C-alpha atoms as an extended CHARMM CRD file, in Angstrom:
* protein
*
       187  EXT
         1         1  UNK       CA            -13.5820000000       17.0850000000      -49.2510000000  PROA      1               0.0000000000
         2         2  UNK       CA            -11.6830000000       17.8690000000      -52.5140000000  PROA      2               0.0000000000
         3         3  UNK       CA             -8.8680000000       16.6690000000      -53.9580000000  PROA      3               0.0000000000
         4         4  UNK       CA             -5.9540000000       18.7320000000      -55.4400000000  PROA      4               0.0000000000
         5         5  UNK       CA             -5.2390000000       16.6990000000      -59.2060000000  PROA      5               0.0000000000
         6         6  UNK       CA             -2.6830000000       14.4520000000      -59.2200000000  PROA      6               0.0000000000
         7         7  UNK       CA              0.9740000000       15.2890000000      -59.2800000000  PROA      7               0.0000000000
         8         8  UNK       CA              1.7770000000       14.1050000000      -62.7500000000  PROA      8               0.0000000000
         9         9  UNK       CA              5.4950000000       15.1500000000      -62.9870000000  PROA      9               0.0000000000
        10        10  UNK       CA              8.6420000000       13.8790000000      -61.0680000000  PROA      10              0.0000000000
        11        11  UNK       CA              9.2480000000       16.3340000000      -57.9480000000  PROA      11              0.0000000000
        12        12  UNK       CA             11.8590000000       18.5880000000      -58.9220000000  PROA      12              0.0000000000
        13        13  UNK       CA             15.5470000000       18.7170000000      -56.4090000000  PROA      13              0.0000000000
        14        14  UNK       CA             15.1700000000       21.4730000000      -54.3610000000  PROA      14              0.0000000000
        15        15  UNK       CA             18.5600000000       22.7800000000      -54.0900000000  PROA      15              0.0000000000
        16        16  UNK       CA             19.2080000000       22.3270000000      -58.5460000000  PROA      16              0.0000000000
        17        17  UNK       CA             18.3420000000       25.6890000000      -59.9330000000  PROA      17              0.0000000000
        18        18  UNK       CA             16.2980000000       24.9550000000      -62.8850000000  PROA      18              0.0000000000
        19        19  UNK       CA             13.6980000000       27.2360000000      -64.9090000000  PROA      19              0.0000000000
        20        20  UNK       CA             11.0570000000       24.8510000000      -63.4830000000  PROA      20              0.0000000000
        21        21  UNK       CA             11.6700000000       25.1670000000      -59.9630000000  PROA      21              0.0000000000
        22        22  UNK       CA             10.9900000000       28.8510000000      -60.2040000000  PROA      22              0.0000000000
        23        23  UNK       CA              8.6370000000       30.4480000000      -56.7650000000  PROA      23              0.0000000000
        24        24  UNK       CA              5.4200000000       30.6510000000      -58.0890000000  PROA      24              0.0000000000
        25        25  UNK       CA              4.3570000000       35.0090000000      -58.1410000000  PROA      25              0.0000000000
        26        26  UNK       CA              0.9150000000       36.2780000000      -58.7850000000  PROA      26              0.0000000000
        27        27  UNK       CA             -0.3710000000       39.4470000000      -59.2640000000  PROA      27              0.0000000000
        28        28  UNK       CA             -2.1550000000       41.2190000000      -55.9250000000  PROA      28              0.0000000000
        29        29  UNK       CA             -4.9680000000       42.7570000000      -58.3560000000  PROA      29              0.0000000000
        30        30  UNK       CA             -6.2750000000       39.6670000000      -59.3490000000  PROA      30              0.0000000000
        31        31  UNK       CA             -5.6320000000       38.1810000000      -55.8950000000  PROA      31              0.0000000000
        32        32  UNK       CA             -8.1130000000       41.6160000000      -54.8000000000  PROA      32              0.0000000000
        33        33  UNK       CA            -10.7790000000       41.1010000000      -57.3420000000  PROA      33              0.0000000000
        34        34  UNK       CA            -12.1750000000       37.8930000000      -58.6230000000  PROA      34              0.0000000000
        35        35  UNK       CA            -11.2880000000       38.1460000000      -62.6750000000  PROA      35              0.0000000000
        36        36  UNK       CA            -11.4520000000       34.3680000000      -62.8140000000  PROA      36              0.0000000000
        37        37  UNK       CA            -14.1980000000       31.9920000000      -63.3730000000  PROA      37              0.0000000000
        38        38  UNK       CA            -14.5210000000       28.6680000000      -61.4850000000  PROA      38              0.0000000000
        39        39  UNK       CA            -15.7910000000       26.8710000000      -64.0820000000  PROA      39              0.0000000000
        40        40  UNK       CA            -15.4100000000       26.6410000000      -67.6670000000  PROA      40              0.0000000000
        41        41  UNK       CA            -18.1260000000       28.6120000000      -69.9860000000  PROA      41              0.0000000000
        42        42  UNK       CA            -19.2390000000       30.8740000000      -67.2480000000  PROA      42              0.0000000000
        43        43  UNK       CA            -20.9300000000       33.8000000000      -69.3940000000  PROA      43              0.0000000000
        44        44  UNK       CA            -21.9590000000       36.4050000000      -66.4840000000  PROA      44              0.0000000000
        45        45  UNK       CA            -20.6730000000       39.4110000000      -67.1840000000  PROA      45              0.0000000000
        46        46  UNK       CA            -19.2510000000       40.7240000000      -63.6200000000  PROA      46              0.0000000000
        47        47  UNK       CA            -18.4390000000       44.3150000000      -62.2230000000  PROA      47              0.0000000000
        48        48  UNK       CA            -16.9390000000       44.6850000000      -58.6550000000  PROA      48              0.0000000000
        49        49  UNK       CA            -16.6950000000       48.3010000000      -56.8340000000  PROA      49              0.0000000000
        50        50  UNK       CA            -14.5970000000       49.4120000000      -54.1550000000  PROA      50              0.0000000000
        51        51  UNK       CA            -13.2440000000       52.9210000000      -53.2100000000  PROA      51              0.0000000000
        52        52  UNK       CA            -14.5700000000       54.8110000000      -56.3440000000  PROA      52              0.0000000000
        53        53  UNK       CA            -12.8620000000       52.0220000000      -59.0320000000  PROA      53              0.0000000000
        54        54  UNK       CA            -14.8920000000       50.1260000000      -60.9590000000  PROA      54              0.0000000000
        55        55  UNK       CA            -13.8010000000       46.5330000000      -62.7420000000  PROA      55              0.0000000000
        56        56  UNK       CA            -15.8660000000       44.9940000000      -64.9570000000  PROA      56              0.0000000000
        57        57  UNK       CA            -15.2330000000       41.6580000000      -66.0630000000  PROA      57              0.0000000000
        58        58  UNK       CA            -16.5840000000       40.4220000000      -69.6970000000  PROA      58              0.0000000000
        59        59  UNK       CA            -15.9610000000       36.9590000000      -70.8680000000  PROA      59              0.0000000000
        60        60  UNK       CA            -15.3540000000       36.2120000000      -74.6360000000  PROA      60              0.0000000000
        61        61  UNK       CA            -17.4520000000       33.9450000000      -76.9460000000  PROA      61              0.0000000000
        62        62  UNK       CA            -15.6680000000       30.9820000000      -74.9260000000  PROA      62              0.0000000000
        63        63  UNK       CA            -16.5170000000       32.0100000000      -71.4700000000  PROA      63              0.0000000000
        64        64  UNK       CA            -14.4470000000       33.5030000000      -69.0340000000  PROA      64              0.0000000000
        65        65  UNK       CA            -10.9000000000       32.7980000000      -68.1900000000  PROA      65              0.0000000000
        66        66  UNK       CA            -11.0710000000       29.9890000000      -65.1210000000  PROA      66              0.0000000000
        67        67  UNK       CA             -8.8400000000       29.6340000000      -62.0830000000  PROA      67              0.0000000000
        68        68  UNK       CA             -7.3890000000       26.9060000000      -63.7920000000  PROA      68              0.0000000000
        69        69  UNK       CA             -6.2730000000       29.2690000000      -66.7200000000  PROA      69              0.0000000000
        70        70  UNK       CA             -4.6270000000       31.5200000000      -63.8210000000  PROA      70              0.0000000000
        71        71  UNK       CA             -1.9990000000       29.5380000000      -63.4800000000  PROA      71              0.0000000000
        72        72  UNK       CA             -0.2560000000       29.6430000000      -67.1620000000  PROA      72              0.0000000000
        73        73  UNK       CA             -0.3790000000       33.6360000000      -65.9120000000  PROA      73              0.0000000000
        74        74  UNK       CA              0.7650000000       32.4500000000      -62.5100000000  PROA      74              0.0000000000
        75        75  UNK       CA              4.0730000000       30.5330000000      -64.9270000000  PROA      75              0.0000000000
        76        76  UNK       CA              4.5900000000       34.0050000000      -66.5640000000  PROA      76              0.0000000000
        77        77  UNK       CA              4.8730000000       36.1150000000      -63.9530000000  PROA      77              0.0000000000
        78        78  UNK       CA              6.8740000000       33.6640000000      -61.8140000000  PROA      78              0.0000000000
        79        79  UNK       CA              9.3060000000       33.4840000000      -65.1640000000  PROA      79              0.0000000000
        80        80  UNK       CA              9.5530000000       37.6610000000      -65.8180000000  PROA      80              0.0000000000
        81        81  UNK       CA             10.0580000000       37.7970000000      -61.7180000000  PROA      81              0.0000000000
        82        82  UNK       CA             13.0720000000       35.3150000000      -62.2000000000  PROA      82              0.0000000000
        83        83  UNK       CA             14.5750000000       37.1740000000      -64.7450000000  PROA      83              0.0000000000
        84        84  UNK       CA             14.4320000000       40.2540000000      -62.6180000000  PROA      84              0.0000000000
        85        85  UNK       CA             15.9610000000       38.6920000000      -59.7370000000  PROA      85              0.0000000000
        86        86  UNK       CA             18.7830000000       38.1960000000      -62.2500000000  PROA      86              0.0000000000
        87        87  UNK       CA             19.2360000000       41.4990000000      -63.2180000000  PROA      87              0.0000000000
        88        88  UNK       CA             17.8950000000       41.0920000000      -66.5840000000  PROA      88              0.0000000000
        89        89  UNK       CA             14.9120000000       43.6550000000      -68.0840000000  PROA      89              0.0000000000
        90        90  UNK       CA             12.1250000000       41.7350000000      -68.6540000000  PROA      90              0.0000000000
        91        91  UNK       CA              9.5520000000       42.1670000000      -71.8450000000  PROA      91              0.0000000000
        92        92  UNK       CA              6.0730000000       42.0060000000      -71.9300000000  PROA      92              0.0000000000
        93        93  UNK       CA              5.9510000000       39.4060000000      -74.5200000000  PROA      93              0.0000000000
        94        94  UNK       CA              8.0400000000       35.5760000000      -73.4230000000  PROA      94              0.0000000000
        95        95  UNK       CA              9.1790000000       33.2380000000      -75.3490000000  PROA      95              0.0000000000
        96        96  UNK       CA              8.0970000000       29.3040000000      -73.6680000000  PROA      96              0.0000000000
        97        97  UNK       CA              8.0480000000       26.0470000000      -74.1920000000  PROA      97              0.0000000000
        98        98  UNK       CA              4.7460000000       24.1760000000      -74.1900000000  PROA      98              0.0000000000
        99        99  UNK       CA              6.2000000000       20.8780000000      -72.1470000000  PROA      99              0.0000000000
       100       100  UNK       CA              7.9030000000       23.1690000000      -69.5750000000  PROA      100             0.0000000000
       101       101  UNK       CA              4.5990000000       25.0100000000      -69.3060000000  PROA      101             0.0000000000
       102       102  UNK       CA              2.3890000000       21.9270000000      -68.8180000000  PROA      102             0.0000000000
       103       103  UNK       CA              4.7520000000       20.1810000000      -66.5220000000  PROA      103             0.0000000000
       104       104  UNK       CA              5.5950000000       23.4910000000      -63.9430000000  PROA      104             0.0000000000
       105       105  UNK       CA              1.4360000000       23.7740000000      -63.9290000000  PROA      105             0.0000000000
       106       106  UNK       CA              0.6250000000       20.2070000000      -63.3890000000  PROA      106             0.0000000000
       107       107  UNK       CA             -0.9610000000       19.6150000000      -66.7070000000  PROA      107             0.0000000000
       108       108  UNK       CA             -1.3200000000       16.5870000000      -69.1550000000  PROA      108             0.0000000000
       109       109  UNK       CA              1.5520000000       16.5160000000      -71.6320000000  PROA      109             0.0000000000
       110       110  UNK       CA             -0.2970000000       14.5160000000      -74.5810000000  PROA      110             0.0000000000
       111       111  UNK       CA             -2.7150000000       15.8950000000      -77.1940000000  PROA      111             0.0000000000
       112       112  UNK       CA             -5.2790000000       16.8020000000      -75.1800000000  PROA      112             0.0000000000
       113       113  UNK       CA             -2.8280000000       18.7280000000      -72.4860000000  PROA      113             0.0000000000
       114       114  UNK       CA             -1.7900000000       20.9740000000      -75.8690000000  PROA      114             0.0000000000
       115       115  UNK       CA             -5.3910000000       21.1630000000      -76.7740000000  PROA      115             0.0000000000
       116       116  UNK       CA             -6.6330000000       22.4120000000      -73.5100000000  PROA      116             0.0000000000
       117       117  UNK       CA             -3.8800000000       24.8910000000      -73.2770000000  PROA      117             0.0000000000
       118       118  UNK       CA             -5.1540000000       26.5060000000      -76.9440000000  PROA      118             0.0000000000
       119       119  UNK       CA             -8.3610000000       26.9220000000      -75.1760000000  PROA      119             0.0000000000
       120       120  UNK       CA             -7.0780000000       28.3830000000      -71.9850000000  PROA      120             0.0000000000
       121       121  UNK       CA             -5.3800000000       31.1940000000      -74.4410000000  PROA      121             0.0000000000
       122       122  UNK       CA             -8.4710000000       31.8380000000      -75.7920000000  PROA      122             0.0000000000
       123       123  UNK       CA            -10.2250000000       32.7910000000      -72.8230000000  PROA      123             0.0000000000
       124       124  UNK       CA             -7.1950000000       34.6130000000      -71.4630000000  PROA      124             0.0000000000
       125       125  UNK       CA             -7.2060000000       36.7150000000      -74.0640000000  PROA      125             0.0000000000
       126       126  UNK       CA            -10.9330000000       36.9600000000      -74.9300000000  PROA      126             0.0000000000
       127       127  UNK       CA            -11.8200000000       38.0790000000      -71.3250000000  PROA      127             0.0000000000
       128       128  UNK       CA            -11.8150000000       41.6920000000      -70.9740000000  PROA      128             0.0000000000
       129       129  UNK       CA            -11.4050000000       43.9260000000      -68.1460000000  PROA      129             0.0000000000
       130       130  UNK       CA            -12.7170000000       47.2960000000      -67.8870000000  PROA      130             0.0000000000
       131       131  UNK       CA            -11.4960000000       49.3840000000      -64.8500000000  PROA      131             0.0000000000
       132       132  UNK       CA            -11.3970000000       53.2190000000      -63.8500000000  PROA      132             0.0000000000
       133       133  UNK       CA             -7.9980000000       54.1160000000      -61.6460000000  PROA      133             0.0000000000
       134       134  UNK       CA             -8.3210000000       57.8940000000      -59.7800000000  PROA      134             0.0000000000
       135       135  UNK       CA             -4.9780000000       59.3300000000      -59.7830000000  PROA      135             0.0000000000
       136       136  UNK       CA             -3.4440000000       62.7140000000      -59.5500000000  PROA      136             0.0000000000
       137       137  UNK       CA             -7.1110000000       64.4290000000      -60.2390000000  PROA      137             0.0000000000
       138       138  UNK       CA             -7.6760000000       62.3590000000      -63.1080000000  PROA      138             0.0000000000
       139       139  UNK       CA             -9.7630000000       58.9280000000      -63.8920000000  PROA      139             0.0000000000
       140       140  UNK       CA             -8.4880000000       57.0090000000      -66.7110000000  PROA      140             0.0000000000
       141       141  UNK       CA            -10.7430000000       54.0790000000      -67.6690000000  PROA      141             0.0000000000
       142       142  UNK       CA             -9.2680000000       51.4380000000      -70.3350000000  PROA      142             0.0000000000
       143       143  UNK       CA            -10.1920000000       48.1670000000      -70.9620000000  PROA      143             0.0000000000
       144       144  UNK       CA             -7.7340000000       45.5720000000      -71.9820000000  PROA      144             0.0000000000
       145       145  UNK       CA             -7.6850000000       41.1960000000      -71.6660000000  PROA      145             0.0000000000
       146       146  UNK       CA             -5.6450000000       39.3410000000      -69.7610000000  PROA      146             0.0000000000
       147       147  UNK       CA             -3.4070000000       38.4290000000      -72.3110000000  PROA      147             0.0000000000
       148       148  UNK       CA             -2.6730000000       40.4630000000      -75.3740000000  PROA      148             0.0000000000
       149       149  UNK       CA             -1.9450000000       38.0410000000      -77.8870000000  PROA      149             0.0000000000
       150       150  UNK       CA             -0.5490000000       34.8330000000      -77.9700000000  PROA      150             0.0000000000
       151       151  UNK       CA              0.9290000000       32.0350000000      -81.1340000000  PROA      151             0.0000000000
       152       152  UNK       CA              2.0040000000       29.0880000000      -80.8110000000  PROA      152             0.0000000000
       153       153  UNK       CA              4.3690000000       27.6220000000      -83.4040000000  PROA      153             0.0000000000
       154       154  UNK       CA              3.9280000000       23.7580000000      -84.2570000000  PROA      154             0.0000000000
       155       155  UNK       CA              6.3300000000       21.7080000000      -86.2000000000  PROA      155             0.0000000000
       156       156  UNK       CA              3.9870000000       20.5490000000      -89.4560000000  PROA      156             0.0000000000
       157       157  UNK       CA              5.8510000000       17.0510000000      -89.5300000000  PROA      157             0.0000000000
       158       158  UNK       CA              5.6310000000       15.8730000000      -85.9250000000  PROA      158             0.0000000000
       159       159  UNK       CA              2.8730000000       18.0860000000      -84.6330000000  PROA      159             0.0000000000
       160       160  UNK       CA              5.0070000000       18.6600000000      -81.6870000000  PROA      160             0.0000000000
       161       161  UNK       CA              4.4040000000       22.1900000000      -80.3020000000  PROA      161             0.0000000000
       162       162  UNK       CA              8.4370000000       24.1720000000      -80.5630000000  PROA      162             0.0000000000
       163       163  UNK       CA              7.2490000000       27.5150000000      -79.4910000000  PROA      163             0.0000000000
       164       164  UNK       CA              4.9400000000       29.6240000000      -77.6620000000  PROA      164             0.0000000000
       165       165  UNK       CA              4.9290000000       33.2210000000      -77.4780000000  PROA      165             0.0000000000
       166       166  UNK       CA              2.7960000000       35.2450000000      -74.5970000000  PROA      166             0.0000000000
       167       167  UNK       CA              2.3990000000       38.9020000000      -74.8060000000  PROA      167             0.0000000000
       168       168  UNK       CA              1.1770000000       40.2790000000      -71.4330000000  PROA      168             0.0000000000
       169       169  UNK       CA             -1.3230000000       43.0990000000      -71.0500000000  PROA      169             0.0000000000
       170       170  UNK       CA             -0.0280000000       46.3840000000      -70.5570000000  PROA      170             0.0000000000
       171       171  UNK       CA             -1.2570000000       46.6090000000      -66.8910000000  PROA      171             0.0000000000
       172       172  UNK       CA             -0.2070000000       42.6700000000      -66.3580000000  PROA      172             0.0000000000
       173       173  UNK       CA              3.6530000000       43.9670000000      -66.8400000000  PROA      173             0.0000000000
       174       174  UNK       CA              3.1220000000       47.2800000000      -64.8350000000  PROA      174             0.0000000000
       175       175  UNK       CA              2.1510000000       45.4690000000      -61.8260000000  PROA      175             0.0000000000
       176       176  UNK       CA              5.0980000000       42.6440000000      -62.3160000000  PROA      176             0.0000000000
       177       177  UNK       CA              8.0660000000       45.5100000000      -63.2110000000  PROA      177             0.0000000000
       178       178  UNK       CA              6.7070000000       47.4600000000      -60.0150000000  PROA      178             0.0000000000
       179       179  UNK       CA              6.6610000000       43.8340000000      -58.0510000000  PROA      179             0.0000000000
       180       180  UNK       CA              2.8860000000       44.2190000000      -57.1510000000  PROA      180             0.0000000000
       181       181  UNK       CA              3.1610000000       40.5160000000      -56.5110000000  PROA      181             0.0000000000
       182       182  UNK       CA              3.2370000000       38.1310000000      -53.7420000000  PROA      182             0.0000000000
       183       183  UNK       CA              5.0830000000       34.5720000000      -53.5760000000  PROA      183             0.0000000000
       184       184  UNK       CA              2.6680000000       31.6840000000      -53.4670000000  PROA      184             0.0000000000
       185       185  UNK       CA              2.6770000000       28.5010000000      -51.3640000000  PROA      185             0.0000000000
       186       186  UNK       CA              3.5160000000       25.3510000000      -53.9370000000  PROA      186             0.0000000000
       187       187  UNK       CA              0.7490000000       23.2260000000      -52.1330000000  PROA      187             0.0000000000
């Protein structure tokens, strides 16, 4: 049988709003197609058909993104959802904080937590997708990764990570501003 990875952060109150305690949203595309990897430095070059649309999924000189990249998309969407729920307009590129990040997805908080985060934004963004959508007599194929940039910003005396900046693929943010996402079970 396998075993989920420890819970390595406090649970948070349920009834304290806080940015962490935010209900996990993921995309329904992704959920459709299998973009992810299960393991890291899985090369294979992928292409899935249904109804006429093509997607091809090509990893980048790391491999492909990996489920366990997923959820640091799973965190943005879940934060751009949030604002929306508050009225605000959201933007395609957010502005985070590494320890929030690594705590809300379960992750190690020391070097190597930072570290492996780096390398999960370099196969987010160096996996590309390829698709065709049919629409209105037309078929537009584009290719785009997961991510379209990211930068993280790291104090040079402590080391300490201050900032990270995301900016979302194009058809990332369509599908969260038109809510083509579902809520996800914590466990």
């Amino acid at each position: 049988m396998a075993h989920l990875s420890p819970s390595r952060h406090r649970q948070l109150d349920f009834f304290v709003a806080d940015i962490l305690d935010a209900a996990p949203k993921d995309d329904m595309a992704s959920m459709e197609h299998p973009l992810f990897a299960l393991k890291a430095g899985d090369k294979r070059v992928r292409v899935y058909e249904r109804n006429g649309s093509t997607v091809t999924v090509k990893p980048g000189h790391d491999g492909c993104a990996t489920i366990h990249d997923k959820d640091i998309l799973i965190y943005c969407i879940s934060q751009l959802i949030g604002k929306m729920n508050q009225g605000e307009r959201p933007s395609r590129t957010l502005h985070l904080t590494a320890r929030d990040l690594l705590v809300w997805t379960n992750r190690q908080t020391d070097g190597d937590g930072y570290d492996r985060l780096r390398s999960a934004f370099e196969r987010l963004s160096g996996t590309r997708i390829t698709t065709n959508i049919k629409a209105d007599g037309e078929e537009i194929t584009e290719g785009f990764g997961l991510i379209n940039e990211w930068r993280i910003v790291r104090q040079t005396r402590s080391g300490q990570m201050s900032e990270i900046k995301v900016t979302l693929s194009d058809w990332l943010f369509k599908m969260v501003e038109g809510r083509s996402v579902l809520t996800l079970h914590r466990d």
